[in-house]
């Protein structure tokens, strides 16, 4: 062992107070000849298991520790004057018991002692000190702080107290020397106290980064943590003293040559610290089975019951498949896992919580029989081996989706059943991405926001800094020519990838058979959620089993829609009984009318659906699987082959049986398995290993699999060039494709949502609107879709609305009262309750008399009026004018009723009939719409753009909603109303520019008008102006905005008119998706011309084009219905 061992070391898991990446740190230690290193992050054990694994793999002895925060008093005290600060204390685990005590201390610090920091106290330490080595700590330790305050007597008492807290000989006085002035005082006093009390010395370096060159990066990291700049005089400065790095034994010897025992003791401590952690041995939780059953027998019992329920009887085919699956499960010892999953899923079902499984688990007949999944693996030909097989010995991974609004109920059930001490969610760590690092570093360096923003936006969201510099010559030029940018990039590169924060994993929940505090440190996340301090990989490494509880909004939408249908129509729909050959559903999908339909609503997907015209659930599954990077290239071939426009061919005759269903096109990950089986003689289990090797891109395994595949195929007479071509097709599917089981699960949900939209449009879209209510852009898109479907979406109404969106009738939806700005839950409940008790409100005065003004305040009532929620009670202008009088009338009425109820007065005067609303001029249309948008976030009763649709159609190529799916820098033209304009002046040169918000019927987008464009078009930029913006998409921030090249008022495009003519019928629109339909339309219109303006929307694989019909169409009201009978429901609509 080296003559020195680092025992006080921080990694990136000290979260913004440590720069050392674990692998880099340990590789540096190895290069310095160090055979042992400790990890002592601040207050937590976040990185302990990763450190342990990496150190062991490099032949370095890992020493697991923590720099604990010691409370000034008790760890549960929280007086801001006395407990805001805490001391530091270094703890190291000596053996297995020491590690367990370290885990318990870390847990109690987070769950009981958190106040600014996770804290322990001396009493807690005394109870859990066995197996631990204590070092007195850095300058922030209690011992050092007392010395620095001049309290030498108190310092001696503290040292003696710690000596007695630990086992004999296990407390060391810690010496550090990074050249800080305070250390000139500390070192001699620490040595004196140690010698007086006969305490051993130990030398450490409080390592925060790996090499001296990283000192500035550590400095910046701490500034990020404290929200300071490097120019702030009142901040700790680690960069000024670049000595907190992993020094060599020689460097430490030079520092502490006067105290050789302090150096020797580092080696002595390392030799004591031999805590061993058993890795990669699963600790499966127990499941309580009925008396007389083993877990295996009970699982078989449940499966056999389920198969009889599902199939009527257990056929030989089912028996063979069941025996095979149960054999694999039993041999792997996973029966308790399957029992736990079926238990919480069936609990959810018993509570009416919709649930489904995603991923390869749906290929299990066992899970289907137990009620975990609704997908029949036999009917859909789903292989079990893709999920679990003996060739790939991994824990099962069953991802279960629940309604996102009720997922927590299932987790609470698990907590109650298995114990709060045995169940926890999993932590996850956010790391600094390149763009975030640039922004953080730029702010810390004091650079202007505009300058940093300009650089950050050149970096694609998923790129590293090096990739961005390689791909962007302009960015590279800036970093080479500008010293400030060069420094920014260099520091950002050092921070890139460093852990920045901790949060709760979206799905992972641990269930343990033993108390978790014996196995893993715990912490508390948002909403008081208890979670592990170890991330998903570390939790798996120590053998704890993860169960995935995911929330899926579309399940909530389905459930809500079904409840609305039952309430409004009295029909109870069972999703499992919905016919999978419903023509109305496939017609909707074939028209691409899939806004709000799960997995199928993107613009690209809609175009492909219109070409595909799906006719079976298999088509939907295929589209769900193919619409991903890599496999997407095969969509055109799939569509053409389905419609007979291209011959179905196979790379080899052996592939015909396995790819016949998908027209010779590889669609699913399982296709790799069946192709390998058919062409190269693989078993399904071996083929799953092939899939895994390709997906993970493990070089040696990939090479071995290629050789095996080639050998097997050549032995079966497949030509070499065919073998190579087939293998080359594997990669995009293994990496990006869905497995067939996942596509089946999600394809079914997509079908269910499409079915409800086709058959119960108002109910379904109400459920979609409710789910999207927190996202105004989505609500705008949904409202526009309702309009296209012929469903009116009306403003809220105090006499009709609930808190959420409400179905009025088959063709009408109302906004909810809870969607109005300033109207909270309490006010909404009060209004609905008053209406239910006393009937509809008859007037504003009646409303104010019947609602509690302490809850339904003046601000609430004013917001209701402005939103149009009281339009049924009178004109908005009159209602606003009468508001104060009505509130006073209501207050007097309530005082009168209260007095009458007390019985103290013989009689109470009658207020008489409420006065009529005052006669005031009505508000103009523009003001009404402005109020509506202010209160609801969007226009509802009308939209400024609608009056100009005929003009805009000839000058606009894109909707706002389309921009999010377009590539960066795409040239576009968008029409809309300016709802916000903010003129600005450049600090750099005083030039003027503007940032605006442009809204059309599909949503809103930010528009940037840079100085050159502003100079030409500035006069067009004012709120409420309807304009056409021509420019390019800027998707550099991950969310599209529009950079304007030109802003044109719509009036100038209409030849100066004030809008389209208001007389005559509205233009008619018709959609055609095939050549056959286009010929049908032409024949139908041959003798049917007329004065009504009409447009044909022709949809092809290349997109949608709009053509004005030269002759026009008849204005007969029956004509649209006749046309729709020809082309199908939903193909014809009016503006």
mmCIF file of C-alpha atoms in Angstrom, residues 468-483 485-486:
data_model
loop_
_atom_site.group_PDB
_atom_site.id
_atom_site.type_symbol
_atom_site.label_atom_id
_atom_site.label_comp_id
_atom_site.label_asym_id
_atom_site.label_seq_id
_atom_site.Cartn_x
_atom_site.Cartn_y
_atom_site.Cartn_z
ATOM 1 C CA UNK A 468 -21.382 21.378 -30.845
ATOM 2 C CA UNK A 469 -17.946 22.886 -31.449
ATOM 3 C CA UNK A 470 -17.199 20.277 -34.095
ATOM 4 C CA UNK A 471 -20.518 20.794 -35.903
ATOM 5 C CA UNK A 472 -20.816 24.594 -35.643
ATOM 6 C CA UNK A 473 -17.989 26.590 -37.297
ATOM 7 C CA UNK A 474 -19.361 29.896 -35.964
ATOM 8 C CA UNK A 475 -19.330 28.660 -32.375
ATOM 9 C CA UNK A 476 -15.857 27.273 -32.892
ATOM 10 C CA UNK A 477 -14.675 30.627 -34.286
ATOM 11 C CA UNK A 478 -16.044 32.527 -31.295
ATOM 12 C CA UNK A 479 -14.253 30.221 -28.857
ATOM 13 C CA UNK A 480 -10.980 30.588 -30.752
ATOM 14 C CA UNK A 481 -11.048 34.359 -31.250
ATOM 15 C CA UNK A 482 -12.702 35.673 -28.085
ATOM 16 C CA UNK A 483 -10.815 35.055 -24.824
ATOM 17 C CA UNK A 485 -15.831 32.860 -24.790
ATOM 18 C CA UNK A 486 -12.814 30.562 -24.730
#
